[in-house]
Tab-separated table of C-alpha atoms and ligand atoms in Angstrom:
chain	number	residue	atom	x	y	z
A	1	UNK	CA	9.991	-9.117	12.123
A	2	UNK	CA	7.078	-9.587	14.235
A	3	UNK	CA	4.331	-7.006	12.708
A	4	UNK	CA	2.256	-7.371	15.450
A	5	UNK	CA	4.730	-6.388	18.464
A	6	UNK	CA	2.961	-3.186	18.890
A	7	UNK	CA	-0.382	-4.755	19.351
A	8	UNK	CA	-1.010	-4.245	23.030
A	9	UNK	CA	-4.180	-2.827	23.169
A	10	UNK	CA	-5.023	-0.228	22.000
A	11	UNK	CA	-3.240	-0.609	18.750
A	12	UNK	CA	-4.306	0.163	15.247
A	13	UNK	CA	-2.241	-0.993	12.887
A	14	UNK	CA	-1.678	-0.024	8.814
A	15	UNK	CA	-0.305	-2.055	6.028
A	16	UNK	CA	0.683	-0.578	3.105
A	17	UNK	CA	1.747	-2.684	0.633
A	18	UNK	CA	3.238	-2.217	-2.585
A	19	UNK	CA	5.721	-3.079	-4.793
A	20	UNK	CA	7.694	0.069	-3.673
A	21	UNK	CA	10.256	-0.027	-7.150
A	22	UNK	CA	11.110	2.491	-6.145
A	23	UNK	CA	9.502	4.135	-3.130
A	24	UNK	CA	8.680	7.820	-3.535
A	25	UNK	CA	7.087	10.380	-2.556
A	26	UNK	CA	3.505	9.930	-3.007
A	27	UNK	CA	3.459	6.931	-0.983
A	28	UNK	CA	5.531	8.742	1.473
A	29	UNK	CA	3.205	12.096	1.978
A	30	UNK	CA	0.370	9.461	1.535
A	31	UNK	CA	1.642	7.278	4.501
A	32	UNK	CA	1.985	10.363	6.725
A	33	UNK	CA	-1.490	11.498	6.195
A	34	UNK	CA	-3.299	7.965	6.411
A	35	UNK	CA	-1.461	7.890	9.629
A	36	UNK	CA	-2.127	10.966	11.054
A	37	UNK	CA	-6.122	11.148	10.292
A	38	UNK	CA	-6.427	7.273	11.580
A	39	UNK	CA	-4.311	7.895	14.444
A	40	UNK	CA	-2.906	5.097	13.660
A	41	UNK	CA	0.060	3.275	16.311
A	42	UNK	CA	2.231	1.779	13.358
A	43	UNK	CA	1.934	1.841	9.640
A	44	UNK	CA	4.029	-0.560	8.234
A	45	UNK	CA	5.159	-0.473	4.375
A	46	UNK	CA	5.688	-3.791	3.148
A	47	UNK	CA	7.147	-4.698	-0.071
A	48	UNK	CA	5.513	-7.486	-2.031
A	49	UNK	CA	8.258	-10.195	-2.437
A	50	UNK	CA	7.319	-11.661	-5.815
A	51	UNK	CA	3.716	-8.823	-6.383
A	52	UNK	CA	1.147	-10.752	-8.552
A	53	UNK	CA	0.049	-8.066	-10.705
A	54	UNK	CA	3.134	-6.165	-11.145
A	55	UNK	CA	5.468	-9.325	-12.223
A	56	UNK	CA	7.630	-7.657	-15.264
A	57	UNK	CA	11.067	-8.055	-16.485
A	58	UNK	CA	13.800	-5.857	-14.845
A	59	UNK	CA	11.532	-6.076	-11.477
A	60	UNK	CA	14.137	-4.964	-8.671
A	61	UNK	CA	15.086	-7.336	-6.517
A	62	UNK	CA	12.984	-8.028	-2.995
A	63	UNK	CA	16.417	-7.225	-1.458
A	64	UNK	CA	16.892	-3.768	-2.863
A	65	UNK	CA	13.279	-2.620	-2.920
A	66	UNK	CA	12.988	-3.702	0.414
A	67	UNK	CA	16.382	-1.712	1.154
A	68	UNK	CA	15.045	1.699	-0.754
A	69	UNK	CA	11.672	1.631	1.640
A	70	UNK	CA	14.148	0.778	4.762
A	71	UNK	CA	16.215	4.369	3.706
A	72	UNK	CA	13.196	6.130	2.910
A	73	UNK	CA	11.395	5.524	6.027
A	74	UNK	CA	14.428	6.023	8.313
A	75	UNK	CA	13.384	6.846	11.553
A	76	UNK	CA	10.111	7.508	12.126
A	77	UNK	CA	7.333	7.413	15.240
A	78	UNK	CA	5.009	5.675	13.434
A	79	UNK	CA	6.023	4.304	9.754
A	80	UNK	CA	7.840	1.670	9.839
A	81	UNK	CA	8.807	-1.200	6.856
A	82	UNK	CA	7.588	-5.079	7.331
A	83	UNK	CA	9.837	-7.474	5.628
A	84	UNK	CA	6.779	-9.832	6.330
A	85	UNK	CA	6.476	-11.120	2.775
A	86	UNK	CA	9.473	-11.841	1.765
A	87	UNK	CA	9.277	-14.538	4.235
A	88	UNK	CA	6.623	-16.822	2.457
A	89	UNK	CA	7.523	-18.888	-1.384
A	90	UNK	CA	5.536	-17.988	-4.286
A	91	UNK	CA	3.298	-14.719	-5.117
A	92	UNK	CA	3.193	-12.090	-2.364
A	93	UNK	CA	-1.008	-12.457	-2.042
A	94	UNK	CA	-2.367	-9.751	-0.197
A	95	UNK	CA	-4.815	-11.875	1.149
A	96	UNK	CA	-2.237	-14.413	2.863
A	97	UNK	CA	-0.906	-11.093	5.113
A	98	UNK	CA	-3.911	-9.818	6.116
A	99	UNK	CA	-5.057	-13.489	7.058
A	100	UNK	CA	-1.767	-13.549	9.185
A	101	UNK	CA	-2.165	-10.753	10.744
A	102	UNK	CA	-5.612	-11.185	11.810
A	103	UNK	CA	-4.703	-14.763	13.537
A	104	UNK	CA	-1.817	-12.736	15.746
A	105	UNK	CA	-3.592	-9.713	16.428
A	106	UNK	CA	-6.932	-12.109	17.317
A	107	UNK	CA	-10.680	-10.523	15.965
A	108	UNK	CA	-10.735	-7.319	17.942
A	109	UNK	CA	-7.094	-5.774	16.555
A	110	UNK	CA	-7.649	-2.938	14.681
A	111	UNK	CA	-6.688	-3.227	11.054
A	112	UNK	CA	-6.095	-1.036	8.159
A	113	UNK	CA	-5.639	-1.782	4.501
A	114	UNK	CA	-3.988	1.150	2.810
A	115	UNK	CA	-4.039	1.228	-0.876
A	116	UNK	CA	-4.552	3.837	-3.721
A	117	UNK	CA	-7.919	4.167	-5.746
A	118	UNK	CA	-6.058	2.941	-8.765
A	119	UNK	CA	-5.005	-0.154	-6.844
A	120	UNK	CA	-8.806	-0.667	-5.553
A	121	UNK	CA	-10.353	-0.408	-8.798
A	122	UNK	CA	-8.387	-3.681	-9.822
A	123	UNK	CA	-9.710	-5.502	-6.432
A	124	UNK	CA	-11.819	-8.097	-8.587
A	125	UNK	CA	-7.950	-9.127	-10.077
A	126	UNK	CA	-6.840	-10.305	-6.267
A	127	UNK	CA	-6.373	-13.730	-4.570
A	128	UNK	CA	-9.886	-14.447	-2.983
A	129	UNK	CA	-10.962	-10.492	-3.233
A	130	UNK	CA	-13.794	-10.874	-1.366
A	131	UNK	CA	-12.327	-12.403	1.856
A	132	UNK	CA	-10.122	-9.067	1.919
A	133	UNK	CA	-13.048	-7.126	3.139
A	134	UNK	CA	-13.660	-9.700	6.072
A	135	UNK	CA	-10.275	-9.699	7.214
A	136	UNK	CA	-9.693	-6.064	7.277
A	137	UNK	CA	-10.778	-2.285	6.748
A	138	UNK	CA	-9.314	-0.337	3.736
A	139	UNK	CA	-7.885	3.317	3.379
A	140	UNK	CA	-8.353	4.199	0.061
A	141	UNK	CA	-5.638	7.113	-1.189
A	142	UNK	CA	-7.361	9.340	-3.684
A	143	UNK	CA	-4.815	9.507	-6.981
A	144	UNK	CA	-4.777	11.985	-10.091
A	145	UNK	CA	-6.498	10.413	-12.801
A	146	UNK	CA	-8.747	7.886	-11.069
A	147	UNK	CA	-12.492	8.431	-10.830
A	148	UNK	CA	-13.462	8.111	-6.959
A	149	UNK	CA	-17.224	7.485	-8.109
A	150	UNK	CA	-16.424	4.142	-9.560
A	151	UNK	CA	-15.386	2.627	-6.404
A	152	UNK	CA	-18.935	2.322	-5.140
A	153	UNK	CA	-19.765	0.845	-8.654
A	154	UNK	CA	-16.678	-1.877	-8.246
A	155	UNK	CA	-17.914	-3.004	-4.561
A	156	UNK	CA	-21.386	-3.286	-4.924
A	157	UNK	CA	-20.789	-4.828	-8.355
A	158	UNK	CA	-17.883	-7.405	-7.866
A	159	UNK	CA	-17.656	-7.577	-3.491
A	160	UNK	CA	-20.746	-7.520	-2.026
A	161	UNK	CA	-24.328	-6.359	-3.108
A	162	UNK	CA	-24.935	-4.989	0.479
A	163	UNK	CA	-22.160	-2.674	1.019
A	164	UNK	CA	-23.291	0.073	2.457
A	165	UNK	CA	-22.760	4.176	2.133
A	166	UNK	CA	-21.177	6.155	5.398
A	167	UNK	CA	-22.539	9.935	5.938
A	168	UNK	CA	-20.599	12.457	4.394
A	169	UNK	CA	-19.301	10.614	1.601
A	170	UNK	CA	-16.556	9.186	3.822
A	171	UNK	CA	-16.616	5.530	2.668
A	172	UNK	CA	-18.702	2.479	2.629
A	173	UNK	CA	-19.396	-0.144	5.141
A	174	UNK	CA	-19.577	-4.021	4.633
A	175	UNK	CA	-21.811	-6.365	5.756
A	176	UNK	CA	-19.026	-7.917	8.317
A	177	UNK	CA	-18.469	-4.351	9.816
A	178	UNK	CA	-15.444	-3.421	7.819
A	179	UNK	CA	-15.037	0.011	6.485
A	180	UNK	CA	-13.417	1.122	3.203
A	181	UNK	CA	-12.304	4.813	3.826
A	182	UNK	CA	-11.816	7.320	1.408
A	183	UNK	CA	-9.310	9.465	2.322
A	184	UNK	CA	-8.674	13.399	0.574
A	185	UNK	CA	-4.907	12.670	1.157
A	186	UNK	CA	-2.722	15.339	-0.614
A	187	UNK	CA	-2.742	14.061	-4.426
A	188	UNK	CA	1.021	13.847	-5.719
A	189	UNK	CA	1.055	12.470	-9.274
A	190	UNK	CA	4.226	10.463	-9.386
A	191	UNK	CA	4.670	6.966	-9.940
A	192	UNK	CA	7.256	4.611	-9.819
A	193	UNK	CA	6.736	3.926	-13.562
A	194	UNK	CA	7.628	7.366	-14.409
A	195	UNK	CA	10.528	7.028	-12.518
A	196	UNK	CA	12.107	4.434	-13.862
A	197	UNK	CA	11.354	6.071	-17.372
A	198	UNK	CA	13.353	8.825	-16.393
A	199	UNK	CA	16.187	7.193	-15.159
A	200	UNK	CA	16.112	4.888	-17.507
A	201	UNK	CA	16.748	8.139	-20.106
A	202	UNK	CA	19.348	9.386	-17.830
A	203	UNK	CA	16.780	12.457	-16.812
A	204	UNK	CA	16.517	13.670	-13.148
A	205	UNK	CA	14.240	12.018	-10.420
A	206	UNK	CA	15.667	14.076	-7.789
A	207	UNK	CA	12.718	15.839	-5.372
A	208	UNK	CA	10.256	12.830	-6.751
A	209	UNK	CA	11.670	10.285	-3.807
A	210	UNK	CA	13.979	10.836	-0.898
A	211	UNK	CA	17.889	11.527	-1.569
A	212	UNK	CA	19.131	8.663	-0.468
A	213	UNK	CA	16.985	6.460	-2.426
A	214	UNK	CA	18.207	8.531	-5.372
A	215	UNK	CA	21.848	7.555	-4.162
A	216	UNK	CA	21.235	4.358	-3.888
A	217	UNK	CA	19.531	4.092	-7.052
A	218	UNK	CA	22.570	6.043	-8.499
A	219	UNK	CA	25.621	3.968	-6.544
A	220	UNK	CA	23.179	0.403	-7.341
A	221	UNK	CA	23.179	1.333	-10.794
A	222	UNK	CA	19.270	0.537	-11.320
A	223	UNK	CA	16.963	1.308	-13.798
A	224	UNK	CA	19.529	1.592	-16.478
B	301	LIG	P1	4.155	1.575	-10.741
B	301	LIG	O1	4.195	2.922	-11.412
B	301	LIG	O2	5.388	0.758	-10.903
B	301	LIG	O3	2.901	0.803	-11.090
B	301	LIG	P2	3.305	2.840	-8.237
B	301	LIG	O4	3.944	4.193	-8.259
B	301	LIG	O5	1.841	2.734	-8.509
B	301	LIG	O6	4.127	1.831	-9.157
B	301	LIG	P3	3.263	0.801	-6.177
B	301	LIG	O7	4.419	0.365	-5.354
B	301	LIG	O8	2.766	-0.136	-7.180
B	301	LIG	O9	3.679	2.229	-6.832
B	301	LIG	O10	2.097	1.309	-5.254
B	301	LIG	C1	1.824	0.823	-3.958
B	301	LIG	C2	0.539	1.440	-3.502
B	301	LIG	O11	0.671	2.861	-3.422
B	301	LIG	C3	-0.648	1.177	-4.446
B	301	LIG	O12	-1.785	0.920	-3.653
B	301	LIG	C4	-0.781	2.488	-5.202
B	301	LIG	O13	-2.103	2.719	-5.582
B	301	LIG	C5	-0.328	3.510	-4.164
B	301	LIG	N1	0.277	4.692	-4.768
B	301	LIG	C6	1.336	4.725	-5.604
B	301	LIG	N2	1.634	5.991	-5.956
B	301	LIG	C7	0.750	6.781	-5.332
B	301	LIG	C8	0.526	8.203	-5.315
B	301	LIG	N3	1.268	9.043	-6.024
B	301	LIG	N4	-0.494	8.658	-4.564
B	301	LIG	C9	-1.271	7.800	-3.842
B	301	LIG	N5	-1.119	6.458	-3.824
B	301	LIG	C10	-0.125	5.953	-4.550
């Protein structure tokens, strides 16, 4: 699937990547928000094949995570799922899509990385971090439990010396031009973790992810 079909101009596309085992509600409501208050064209959840930092035993297969975000996103305006990654052999590396991406869409597309503040914290831990923040801007989801003044610390410290604050304590700018947004999206604390710990004890997960991702969790037998 072509990611960039919907780039006629103007276009402003998301990615939101993750290893989506499974997909639930907080990246859901979080989706719908980013894409709202970017007015974004399409937001595209994409499932890291084979995800570098999250490689455990019991992982889900691509096939059925992929499947879960595919019934969870249904029909929708703007979200939509990218099976983009499970395209490419070896570790899903963030930094591979976005350099993708930015050869089809060409240097004036518009595009945004979304990502919690957990997940940006850990930016030092990616594939050639510091190229990220040339290749694209970042939407930053606020999550319970996360300190949102330690991002600053993290990008100045381990980025880029001269990253710059916005006004109003909206986000920071990089010396290339790209912004990392902070956005006061709704703050749901679930997690796929938690999840799988209680299905895993047989417990109920309904209203923490869309019914039929339950079902299929149920009728695929997973996290047992
Ligand atoms: P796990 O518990 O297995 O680590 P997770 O719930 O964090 O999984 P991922 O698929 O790893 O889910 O997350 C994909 C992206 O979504 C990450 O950038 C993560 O920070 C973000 N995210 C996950 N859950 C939430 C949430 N409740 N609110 C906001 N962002 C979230």
């Amino acid at each position: 699937m072509d990611v960039t079909s919907h780039a006629h101009a103007p276009s402003r596309l998301g990615i939101f990547g993750g290893t989506f085992d499974p997909i639930h509600y907080g990246h859901l409501r979080a989706g719908e928000e980013v894409a709202e208050a970017l007015g974004l064209t399409r937001l595209w959840f994409m499932p890291a094949a084979a995800p570098p930092h999250k490689a455990r035993p019991g992982l889900t297969p691509f096939e059925a995570r992929l499947a879960m975000t595919r019934l969870a996103v249904g029909e929708h305006p703007v979200l939509a799922v990218s099976d983009l990654e499970g395209g490419r052999p070896g570790k899903s590396y963030t930094v591979e899509t976005l350099r993708h991406l930015r050869r089809e869409l060409g240097p004036q597309g518009e595009l945004y990385y979304v990502l919690g503040l957990d997940a940006i914290l850990e930016i030092a831990t990616w594939k050639d971090y510091r190229e990220l923040f040339t290749l694209s801007h970042f939407a930053v989801l606020d999550r319970p439990g996360y300190d949102r003044s330690h991002l600053w610390t993290v990008l100045r410290g381990e980025v880029h010396p001269e990253f710059q604050e916005l006004a109003g304590g909206e986000g920071f700018t990089h010396p290339s031009g790209s912004r990392v947004l902070l956005l006061a999206t709704t703050r749901l604390d679930i997690s796929a973790t938690r999840i799988r710990t209680l299905a895993r004890a047989g417990r109920s997960v309904r209203y923490l992810l869309p019914e039929t991702v339950r079902r299929y969790i149920l009728d695929n037998r997973l996290y047992r």
